[in-house]
Coordinates of C-alpha atoms in Angstrom, one line a residue:
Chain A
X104 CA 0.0 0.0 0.0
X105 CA 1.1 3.7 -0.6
X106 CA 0.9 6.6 1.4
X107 CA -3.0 6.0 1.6
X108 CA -2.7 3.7 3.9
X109 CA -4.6 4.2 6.9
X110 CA -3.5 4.6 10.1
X111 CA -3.6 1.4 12.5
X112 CA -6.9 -0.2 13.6
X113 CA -5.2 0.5 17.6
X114 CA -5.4 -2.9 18.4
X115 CA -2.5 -3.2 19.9
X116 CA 0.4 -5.7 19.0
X117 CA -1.6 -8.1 16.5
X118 CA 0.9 -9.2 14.1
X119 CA 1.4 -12.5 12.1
X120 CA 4.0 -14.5 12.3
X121 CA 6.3 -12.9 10.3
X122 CA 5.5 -9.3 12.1
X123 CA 3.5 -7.8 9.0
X124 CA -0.1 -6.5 9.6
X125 CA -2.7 -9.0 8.6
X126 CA -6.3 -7.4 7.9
X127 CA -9.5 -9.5 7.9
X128 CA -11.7 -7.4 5.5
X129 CA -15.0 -9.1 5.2
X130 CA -17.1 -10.0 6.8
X131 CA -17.2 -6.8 9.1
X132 CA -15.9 -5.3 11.0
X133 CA -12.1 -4.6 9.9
X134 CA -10.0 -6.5 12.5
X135 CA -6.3 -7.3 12.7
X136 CA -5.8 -11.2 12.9
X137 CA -2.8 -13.1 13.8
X138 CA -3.0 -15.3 10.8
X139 CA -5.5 -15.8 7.9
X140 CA -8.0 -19.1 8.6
X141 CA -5.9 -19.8 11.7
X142 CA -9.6 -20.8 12.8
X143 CA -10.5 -23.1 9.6
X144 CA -12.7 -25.8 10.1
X145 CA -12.3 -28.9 7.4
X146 CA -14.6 -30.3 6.7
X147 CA -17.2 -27.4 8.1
X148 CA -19.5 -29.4 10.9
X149 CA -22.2 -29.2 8.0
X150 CA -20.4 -31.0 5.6
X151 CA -19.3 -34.1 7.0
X152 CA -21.6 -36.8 5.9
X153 CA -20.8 -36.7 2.2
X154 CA -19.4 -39.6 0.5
X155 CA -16.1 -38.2 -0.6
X156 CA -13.8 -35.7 0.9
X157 CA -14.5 -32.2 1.7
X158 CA -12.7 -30.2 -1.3
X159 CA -10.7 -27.2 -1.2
X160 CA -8.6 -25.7 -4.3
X161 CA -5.6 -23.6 -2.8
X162 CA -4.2 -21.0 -5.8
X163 CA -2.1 -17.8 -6.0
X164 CA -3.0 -15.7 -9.1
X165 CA -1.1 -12.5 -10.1
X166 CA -3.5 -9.7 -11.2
X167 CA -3.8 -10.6 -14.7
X168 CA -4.5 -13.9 -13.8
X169 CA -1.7 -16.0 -14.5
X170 CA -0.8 -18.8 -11.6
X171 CA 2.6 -20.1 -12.6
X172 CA 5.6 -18.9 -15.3
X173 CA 7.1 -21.2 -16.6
X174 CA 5.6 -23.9 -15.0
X175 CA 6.4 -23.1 -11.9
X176 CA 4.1 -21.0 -9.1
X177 CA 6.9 -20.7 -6.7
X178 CA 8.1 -16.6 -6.2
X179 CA 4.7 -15.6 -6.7
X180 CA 3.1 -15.2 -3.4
X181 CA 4.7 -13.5 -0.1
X182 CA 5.9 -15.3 2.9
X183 CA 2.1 -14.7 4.7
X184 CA 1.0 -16.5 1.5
X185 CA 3.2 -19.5 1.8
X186 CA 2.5 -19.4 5.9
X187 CA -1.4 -19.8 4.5
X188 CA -1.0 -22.2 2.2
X189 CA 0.7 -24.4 5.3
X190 CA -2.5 -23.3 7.2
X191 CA -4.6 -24.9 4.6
X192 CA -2.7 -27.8 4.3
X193 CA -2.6 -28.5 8.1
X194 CA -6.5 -28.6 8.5
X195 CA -6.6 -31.2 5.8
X196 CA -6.2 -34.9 5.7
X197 CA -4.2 -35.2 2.5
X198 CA -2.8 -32.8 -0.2
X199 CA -3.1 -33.2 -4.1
X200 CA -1.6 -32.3 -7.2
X201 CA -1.1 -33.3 -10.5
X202 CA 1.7 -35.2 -11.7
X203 CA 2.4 -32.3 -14.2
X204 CA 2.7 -29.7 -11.4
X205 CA 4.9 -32.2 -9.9
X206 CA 6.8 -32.7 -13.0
X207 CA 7.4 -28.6 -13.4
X208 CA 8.9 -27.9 -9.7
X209 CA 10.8 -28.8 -6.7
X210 CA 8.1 -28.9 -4.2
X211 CA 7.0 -30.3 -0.9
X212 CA 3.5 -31.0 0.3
X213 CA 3.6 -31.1 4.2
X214 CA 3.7 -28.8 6.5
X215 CA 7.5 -26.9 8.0
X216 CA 6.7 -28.6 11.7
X217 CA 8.2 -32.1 12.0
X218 CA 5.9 -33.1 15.4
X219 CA 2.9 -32.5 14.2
X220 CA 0.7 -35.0 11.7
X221 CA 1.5 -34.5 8.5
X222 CA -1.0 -34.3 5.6
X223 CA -1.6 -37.3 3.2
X224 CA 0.9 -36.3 -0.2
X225 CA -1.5 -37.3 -3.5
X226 CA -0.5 -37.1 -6.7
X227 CA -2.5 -38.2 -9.4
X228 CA -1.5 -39.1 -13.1
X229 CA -2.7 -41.0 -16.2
X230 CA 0.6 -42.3 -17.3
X231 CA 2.6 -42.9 -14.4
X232 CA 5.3 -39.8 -15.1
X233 CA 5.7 -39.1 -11.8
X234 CA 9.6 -37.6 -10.4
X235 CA 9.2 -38.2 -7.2
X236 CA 12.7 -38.8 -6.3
X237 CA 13.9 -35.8 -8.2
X238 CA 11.2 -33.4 -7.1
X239 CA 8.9 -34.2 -4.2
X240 CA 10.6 -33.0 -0.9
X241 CA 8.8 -35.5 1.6
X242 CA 8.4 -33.8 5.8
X243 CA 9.2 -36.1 8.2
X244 CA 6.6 -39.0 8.4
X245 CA 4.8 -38.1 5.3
X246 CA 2.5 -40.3 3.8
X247 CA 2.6 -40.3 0.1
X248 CA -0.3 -41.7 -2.7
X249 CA 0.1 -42.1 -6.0
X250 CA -3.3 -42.1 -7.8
X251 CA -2.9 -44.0 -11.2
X252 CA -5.7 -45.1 -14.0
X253 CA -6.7 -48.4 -14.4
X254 CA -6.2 -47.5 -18.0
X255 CA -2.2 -47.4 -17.0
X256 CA -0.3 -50.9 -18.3
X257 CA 0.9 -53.1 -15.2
X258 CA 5.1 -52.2 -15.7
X259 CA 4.2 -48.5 -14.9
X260 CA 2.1 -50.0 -11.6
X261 CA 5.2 -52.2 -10.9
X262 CA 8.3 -48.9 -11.4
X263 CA 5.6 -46.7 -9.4
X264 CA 5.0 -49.6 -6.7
X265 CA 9.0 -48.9 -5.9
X266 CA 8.6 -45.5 -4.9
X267 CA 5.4 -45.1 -2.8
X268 CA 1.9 -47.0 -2.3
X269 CA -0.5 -46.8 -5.5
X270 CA -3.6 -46.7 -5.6
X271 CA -5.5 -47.4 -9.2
X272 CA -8.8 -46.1 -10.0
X273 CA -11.1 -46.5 -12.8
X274 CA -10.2 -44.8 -15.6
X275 CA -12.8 -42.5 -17.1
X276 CA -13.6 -42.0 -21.1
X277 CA -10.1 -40.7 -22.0
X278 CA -8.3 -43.0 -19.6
X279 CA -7.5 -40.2 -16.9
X280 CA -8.2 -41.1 -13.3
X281 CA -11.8 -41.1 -12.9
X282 CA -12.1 -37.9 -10.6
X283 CA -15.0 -39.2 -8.6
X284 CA -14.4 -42.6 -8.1
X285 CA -11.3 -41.6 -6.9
X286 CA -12.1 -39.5 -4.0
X287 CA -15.1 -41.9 -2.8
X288 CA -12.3 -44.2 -3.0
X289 CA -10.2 -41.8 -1.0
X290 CA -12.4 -41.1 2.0
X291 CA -14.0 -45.0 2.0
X292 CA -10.3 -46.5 1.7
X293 CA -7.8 -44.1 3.5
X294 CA -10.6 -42.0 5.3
X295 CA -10.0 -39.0 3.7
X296 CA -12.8 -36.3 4.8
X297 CA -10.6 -33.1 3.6
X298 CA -8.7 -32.5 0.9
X299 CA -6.5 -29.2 -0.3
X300 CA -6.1 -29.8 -3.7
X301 CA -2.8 -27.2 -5.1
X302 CA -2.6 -27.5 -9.3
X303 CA -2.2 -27.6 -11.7
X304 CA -4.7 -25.7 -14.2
X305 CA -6.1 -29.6 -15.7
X306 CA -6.8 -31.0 -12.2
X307 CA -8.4 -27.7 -10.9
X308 CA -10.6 -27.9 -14.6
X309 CA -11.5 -31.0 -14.4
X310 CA -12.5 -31.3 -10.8
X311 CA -14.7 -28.2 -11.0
X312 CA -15.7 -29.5 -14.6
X313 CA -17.6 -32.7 -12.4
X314 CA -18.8 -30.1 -9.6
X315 CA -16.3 -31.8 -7.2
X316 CA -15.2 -28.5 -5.7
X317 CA -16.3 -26.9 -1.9
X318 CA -14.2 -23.8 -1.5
X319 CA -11.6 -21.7 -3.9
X320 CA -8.6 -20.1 -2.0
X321 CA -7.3 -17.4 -4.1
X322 CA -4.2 -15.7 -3.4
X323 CA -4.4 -12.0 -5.6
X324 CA -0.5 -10.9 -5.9
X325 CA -0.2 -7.2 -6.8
X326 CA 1.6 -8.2 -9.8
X327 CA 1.3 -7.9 -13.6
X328 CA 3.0 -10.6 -15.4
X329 CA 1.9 -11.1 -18.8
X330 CA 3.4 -13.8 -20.7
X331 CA 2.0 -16.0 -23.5
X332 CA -0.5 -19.3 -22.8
X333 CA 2.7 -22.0 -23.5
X334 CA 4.5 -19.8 -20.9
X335 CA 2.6 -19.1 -18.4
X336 CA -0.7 -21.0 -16.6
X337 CA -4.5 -19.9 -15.5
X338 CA -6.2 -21.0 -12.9
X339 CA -8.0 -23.3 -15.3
X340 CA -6.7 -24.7 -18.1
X341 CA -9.5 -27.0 -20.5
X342 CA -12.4 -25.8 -22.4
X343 CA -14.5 -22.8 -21.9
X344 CA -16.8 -23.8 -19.1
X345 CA -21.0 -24.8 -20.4
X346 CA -23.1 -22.2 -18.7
X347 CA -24.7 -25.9 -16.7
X348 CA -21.1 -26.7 -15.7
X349 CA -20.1 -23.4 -14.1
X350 CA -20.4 -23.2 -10.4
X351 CA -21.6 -20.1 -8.6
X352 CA -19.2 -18.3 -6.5
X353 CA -20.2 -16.8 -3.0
X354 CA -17.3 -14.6 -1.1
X355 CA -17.1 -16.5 2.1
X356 CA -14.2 -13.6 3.3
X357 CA -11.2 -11.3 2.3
X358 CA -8.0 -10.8 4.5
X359 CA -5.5 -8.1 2.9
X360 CA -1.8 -8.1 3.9
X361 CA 0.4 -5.6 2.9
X362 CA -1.1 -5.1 -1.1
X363 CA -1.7 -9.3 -1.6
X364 CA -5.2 -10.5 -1.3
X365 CA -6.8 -13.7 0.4
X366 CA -10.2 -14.3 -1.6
X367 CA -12.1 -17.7 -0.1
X368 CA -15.1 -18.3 -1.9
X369 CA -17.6 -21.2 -1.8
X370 CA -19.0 -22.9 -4.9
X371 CA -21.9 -24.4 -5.7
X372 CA -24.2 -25.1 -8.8
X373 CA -27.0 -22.7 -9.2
X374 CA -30.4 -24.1 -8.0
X375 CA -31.7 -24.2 -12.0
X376 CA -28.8 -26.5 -13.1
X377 CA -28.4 -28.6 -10.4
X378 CA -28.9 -32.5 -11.1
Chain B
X180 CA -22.9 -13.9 -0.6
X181 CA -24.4 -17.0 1.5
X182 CA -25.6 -17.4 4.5
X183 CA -22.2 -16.0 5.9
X184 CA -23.1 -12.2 4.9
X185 CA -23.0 -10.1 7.7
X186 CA -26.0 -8.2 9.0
X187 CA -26.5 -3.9 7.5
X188 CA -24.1 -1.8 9.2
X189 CA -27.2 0.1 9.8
X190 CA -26.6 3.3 7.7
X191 CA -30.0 3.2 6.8
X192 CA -31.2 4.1 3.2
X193 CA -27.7 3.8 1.5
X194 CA -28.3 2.2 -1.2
X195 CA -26.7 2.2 -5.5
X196 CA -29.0 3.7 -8.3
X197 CA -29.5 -0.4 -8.6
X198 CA -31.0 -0.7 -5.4
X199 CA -27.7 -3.4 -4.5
X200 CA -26.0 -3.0 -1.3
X201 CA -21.9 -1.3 -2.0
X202 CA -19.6 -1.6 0.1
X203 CA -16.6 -0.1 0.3
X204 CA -14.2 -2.4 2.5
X205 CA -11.1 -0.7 2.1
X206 CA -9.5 1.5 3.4
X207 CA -11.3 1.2 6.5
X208 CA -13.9 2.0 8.1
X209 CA -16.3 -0.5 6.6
X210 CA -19.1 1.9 5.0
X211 CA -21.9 1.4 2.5
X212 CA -21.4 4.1 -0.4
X213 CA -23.8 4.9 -3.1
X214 CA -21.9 4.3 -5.8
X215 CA -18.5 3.3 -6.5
X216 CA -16.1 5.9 -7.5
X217 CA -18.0 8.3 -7.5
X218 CA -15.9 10.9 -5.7
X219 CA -12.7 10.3 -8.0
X220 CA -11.3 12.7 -9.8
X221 CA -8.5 12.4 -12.5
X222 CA -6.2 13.3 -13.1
X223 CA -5.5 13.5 -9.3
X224 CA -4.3 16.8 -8.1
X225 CA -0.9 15.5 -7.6
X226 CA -0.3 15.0 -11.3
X227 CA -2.0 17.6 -13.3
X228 CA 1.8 18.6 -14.9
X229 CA 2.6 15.6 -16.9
X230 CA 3.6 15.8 -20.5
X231 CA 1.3 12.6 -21.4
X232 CA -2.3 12.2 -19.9
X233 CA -3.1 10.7 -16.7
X234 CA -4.0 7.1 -18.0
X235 CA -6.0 4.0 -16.1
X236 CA -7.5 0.8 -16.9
X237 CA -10.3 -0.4 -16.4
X238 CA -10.9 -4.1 -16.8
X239 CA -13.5 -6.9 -15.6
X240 CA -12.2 -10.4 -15.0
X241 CA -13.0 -13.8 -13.7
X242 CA -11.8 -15.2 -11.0
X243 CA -9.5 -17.5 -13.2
X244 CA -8.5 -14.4 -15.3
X245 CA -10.5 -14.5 -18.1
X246 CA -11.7 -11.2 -19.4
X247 CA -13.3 -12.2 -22.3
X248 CA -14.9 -15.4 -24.1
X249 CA -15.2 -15.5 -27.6
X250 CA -13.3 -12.2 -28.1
X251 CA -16.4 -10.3 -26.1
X252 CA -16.6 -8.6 -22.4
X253 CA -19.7 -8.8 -22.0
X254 CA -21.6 -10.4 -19.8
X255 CA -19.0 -10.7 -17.4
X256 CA -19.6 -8.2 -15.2
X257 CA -22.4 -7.3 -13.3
X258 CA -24.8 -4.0 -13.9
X259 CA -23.0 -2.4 -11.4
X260 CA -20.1 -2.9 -13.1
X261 CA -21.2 -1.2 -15.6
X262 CA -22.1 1.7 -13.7
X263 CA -19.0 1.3 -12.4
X264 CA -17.5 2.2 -16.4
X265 CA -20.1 4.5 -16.8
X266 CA -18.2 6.9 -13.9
X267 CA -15.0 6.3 -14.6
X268 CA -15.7 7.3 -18.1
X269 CA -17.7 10.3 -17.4
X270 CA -14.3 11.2 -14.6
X271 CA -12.2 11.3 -18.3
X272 CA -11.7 13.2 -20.4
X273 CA -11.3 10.5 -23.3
X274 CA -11.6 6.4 -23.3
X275 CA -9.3 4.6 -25.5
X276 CA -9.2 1.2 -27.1
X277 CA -7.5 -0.9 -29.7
X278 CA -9.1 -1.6 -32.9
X279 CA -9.3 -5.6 -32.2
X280 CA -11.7 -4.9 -29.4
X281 CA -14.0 -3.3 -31.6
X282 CA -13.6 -5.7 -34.1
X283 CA -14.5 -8.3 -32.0
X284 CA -17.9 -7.1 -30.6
X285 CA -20.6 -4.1 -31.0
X286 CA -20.0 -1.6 -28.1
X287 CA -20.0 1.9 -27.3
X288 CA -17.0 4.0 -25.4
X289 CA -19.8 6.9 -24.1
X290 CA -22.0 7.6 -21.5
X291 CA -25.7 6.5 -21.0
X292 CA -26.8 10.4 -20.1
X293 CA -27.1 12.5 -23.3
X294 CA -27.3 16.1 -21.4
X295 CA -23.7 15.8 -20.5
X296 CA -19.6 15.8 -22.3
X297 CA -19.3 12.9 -23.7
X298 CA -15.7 12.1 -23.6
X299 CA -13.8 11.7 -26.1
X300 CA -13.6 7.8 -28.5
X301 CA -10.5 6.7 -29.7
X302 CA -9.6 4.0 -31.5
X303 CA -5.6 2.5 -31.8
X304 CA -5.3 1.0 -35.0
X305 CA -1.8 0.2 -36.8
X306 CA -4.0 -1.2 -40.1
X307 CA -6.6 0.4 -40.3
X308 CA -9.2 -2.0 -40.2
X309 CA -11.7 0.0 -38.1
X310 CA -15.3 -0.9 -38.3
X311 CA -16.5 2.1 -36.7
X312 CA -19.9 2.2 -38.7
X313 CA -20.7 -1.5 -38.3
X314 CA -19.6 -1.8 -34.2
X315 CA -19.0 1.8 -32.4
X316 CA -22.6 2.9 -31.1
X317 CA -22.3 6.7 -30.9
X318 CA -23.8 8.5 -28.2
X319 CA -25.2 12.0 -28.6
X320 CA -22.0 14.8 -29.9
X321 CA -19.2 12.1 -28.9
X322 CA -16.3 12.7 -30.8
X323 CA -14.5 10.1 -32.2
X324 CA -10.8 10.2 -33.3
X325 CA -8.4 7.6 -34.8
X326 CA -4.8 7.0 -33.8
X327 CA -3.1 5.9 -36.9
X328 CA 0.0 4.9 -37.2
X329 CA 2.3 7.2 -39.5
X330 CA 2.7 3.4 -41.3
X331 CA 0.2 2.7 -42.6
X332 CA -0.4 3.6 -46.1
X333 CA -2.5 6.8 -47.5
X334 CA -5.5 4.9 -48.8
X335 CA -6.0 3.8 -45.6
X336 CA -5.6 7.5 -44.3
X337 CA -8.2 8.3 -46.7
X338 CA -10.8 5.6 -46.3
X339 CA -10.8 6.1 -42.3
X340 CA -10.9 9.9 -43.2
X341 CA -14.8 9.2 -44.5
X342 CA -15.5 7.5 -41.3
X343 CA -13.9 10.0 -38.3
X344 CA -10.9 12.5 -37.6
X345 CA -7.9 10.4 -37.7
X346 CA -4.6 11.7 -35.9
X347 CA -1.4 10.1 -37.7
X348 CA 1.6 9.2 -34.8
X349 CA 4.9 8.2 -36.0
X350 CA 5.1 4.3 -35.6
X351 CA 7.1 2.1 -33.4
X352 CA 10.3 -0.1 -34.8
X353 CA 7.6 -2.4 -35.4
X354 CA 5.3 -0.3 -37.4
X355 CA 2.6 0.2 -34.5
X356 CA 1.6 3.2 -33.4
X357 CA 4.2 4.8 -30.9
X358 CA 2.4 5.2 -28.0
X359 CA 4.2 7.2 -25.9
X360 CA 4.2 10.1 -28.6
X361 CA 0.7 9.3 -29.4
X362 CA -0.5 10.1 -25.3
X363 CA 1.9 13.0 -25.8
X364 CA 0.1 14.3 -28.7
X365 CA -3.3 13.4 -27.5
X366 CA -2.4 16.3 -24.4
X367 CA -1.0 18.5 -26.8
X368 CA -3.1 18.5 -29.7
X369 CA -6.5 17.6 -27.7
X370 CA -6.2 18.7 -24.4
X371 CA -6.5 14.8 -23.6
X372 CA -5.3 14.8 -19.3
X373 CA -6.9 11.5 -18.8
X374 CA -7.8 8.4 -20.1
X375 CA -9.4 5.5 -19.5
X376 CA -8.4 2.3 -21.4
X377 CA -10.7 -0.1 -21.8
X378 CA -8.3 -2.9 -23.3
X379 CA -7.6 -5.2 -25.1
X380 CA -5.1 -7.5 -23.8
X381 CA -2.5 -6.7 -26.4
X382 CA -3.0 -2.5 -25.8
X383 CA -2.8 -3.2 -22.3
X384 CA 0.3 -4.9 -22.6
X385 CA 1.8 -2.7 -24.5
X386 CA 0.9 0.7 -22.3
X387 CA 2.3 -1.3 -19.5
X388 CA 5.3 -1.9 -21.0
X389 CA 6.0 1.2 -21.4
X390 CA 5.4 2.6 -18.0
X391 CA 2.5 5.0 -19.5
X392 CA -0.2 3.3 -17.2
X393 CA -1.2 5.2 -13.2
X394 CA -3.7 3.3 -12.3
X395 CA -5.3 -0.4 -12.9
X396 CA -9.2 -1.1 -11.8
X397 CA -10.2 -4.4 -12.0
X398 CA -13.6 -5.8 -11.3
X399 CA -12.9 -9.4 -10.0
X400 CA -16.2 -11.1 -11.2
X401 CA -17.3 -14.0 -9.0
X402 CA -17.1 -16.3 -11.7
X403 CA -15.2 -19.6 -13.4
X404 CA -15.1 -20.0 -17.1
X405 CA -11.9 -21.6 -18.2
X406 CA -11.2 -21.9 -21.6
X407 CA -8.6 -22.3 -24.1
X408 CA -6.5 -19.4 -25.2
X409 CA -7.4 -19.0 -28.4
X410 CA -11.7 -18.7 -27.2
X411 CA -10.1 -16.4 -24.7
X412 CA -8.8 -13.1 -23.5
X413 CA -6.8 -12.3 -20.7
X414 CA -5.9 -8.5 -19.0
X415 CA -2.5 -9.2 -20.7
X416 CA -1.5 -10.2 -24.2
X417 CA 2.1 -10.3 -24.6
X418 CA 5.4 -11.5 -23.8
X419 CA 6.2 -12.1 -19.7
X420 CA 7.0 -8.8 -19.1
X421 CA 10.7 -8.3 -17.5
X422 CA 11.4 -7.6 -13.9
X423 CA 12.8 -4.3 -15.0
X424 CA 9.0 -3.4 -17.1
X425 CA 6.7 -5.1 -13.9
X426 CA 5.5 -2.6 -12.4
X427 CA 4.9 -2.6 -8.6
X428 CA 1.1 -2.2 -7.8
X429 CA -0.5 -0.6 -5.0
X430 CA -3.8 -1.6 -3.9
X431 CA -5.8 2.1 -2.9
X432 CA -9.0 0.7 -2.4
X433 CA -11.8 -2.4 -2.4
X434 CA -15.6 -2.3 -2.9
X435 CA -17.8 -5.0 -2.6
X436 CA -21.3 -5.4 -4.5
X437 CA -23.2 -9.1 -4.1
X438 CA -20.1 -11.0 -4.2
X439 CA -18.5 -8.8 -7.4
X440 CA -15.6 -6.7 -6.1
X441 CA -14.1 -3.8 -7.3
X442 CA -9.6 -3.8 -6.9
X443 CA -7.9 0.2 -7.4
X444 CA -4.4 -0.1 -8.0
X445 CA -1.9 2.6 -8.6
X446 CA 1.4 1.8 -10.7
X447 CA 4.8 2.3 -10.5
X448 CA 7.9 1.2 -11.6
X449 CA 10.0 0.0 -8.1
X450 CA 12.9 2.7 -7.3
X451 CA 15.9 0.3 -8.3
X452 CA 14.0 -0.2 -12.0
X453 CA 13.2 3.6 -12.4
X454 CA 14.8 5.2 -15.4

């Protein structure tokens, strides 16, 4: 923020973690907060009879919408986003991505404490291209999935099978994981009831695609990036959306910290299209 | 919003010409405004000496970045969105776009009230291929002016001549129009000391590039749409712009209408990038 900024709320010493000022915008009123969903509840008390897990897509998007350069997401958001995305992940049973996100970056999917209960790592793929040695930075005692099509031939199952438990699936129509099945699978098999789901731009598509999503955690960075589409990535990336297939959003709340905004929003299908 | 939204702050009668609840959430105090923007004034008072005119954007967006599908904007945003461009427009004294935009769909750059200045149309072309009769609706004693570039050949001149004033601007090394000498011309020449630019992507892009843009608006539509990137648009079309050309964004103030909100950012060019 500039020299607009307004003066403090005079709440005294509330300040993150990493001592910047954290603002819980809506609902009001304006308050200072330690850190943002610190009080998250997965799956919410109202939610927790459903056949498959609870699902929440975790995202940071610059201003002009792009999630990633160059494959890779990391740089984007600020340390308060990174200490959220770790709050996500910590009120969750497991943790998925795709095995392309997995395949761009260096990553880890636990949390930074090592005596605490670490979230399930999932990573789901169609063919079994999965670096896990190379590029999946496992916490102490992490658990670790791999979700793999039926559709996959048995010597992928077997290579796989030597670096973590595997789980296969159905396949659906194009021999991808068949979303669905999986995460009824998930919660019936490994009791799954929450799930942070973190990229890439298919998995988010698809799952919203089959009206599989709860909640949408968007991270807005006050940054302009531009790049073209086999450069960068969206928060989606499949075909435009049919009007029956596109899930209403309702702002649950909006913390600000610094100029970087935390957008949680709730989907659903509007009443008319629902099945 | 859901269930979640917070009760009236209890102003009483506060309400938009749309008879929708506006909030603006930032800075605070929380308070329910008429209308959004509607005190702004450009150029601020601060910079009423610049060579060039005082120049925004204004742009409407999913939440997964899209701002337009099948080359149009509209329909994306929400009628108070387009109030929203109705008062930044009417704060301007001119509203810019590229040619492609108007190719793409029927539109008009005035206002909806006929007893006031209209501000003044203009249209970036670097070809020439300007449908102004077939898409530009013309509101009562607009003017409309074409920025040519000096380029493009004198049949072209004269063709656009039948159609509206056209203003030739030496071109860029790549034959565009130069835009820095065209804003600089636009104040000279016109008396043009702000502008509101109303896209697209690639004359966003470009204006950002160049470190001729103040201020950004974006509406953040509570929407999903995906799509490919050929059926869609983003605020951006370009090259990833450079560390040295990103410029560092400053968030001045949030609105909220139904669960649309409204992001103000100012520009600038960080101090170690700065010419």
């Amino acid at each position: 923020m500039d020299g607009r900024q307004p003066a403090s709320l005079g709440l005294g010493q509330v300040r993150s973690l990493q001592g910047v000022k954290i603002l819980r915008l809506y609902p009001p009123p304006v308050r200072e907060v330690f850190a943002i969903y610190n009080d998250l509840d997965l799956p919410p008390t109202a939610n927790r009879e459903g056949a498959r897990p609870y699902v929440i897509i975790n995202t940071v998007s610059s201003v002009d919408g792009r999630t990633a350069m160059g494959g890779k997401a990391a740089g984007l958001g600020s340390g308060i986003d990174r200490q959220t995305m770790r709050t996500l992940r910590s009120r969750a049973d497991a943790v998925m991505i795709g095995a392309g996100t997995l395949r761009a970056e260096r990553l880890t999917l636990g949390l930074d404490e090592t005596d605490v209960p670490q979230p399930l790592a999932i990573i789901v793929t169609g063919t079994g291209d999965v670096p896990l040695e190379e590029h999946l930075m496992v916490e102490g005692g992490q658990e670790v999935l791999i979700l793999l099509s039926d559709a996959a031939p048995n010597r992928v199952v077997e290579r796989l099978l030597t670096l973590a438990p595997v789980m296969r699936v159905p396949a659906d129509s194009t021999g991808a994981v068949d979303l669905e099945k999986a995460l009824v699978a998930l919660e019936a098999e490994r009791g799954v009831e929450s799930l942070v789901v973190e990229g890439g731009p298919g998995l988010n598509h698809a799952l919203i695609s089959l009206n599989l999503v709860d909640e949408l955690f968007v991270t807005v960075a006050p940054a302009l990036l531009g790049g073209s589409p086999d450069q960068t990535l969206t928060l989606l990336r499949g075909p435009t959306l049919p009007a029956r297939d596109r899930p209403t959003l309702d702002l649950v709340s909006i913390h600000l910290s610094g100029d970087e905004l935390f957008l949680r929003y709730s989907l659903a299908r509007t009443p008319s299209h629902a099945s």
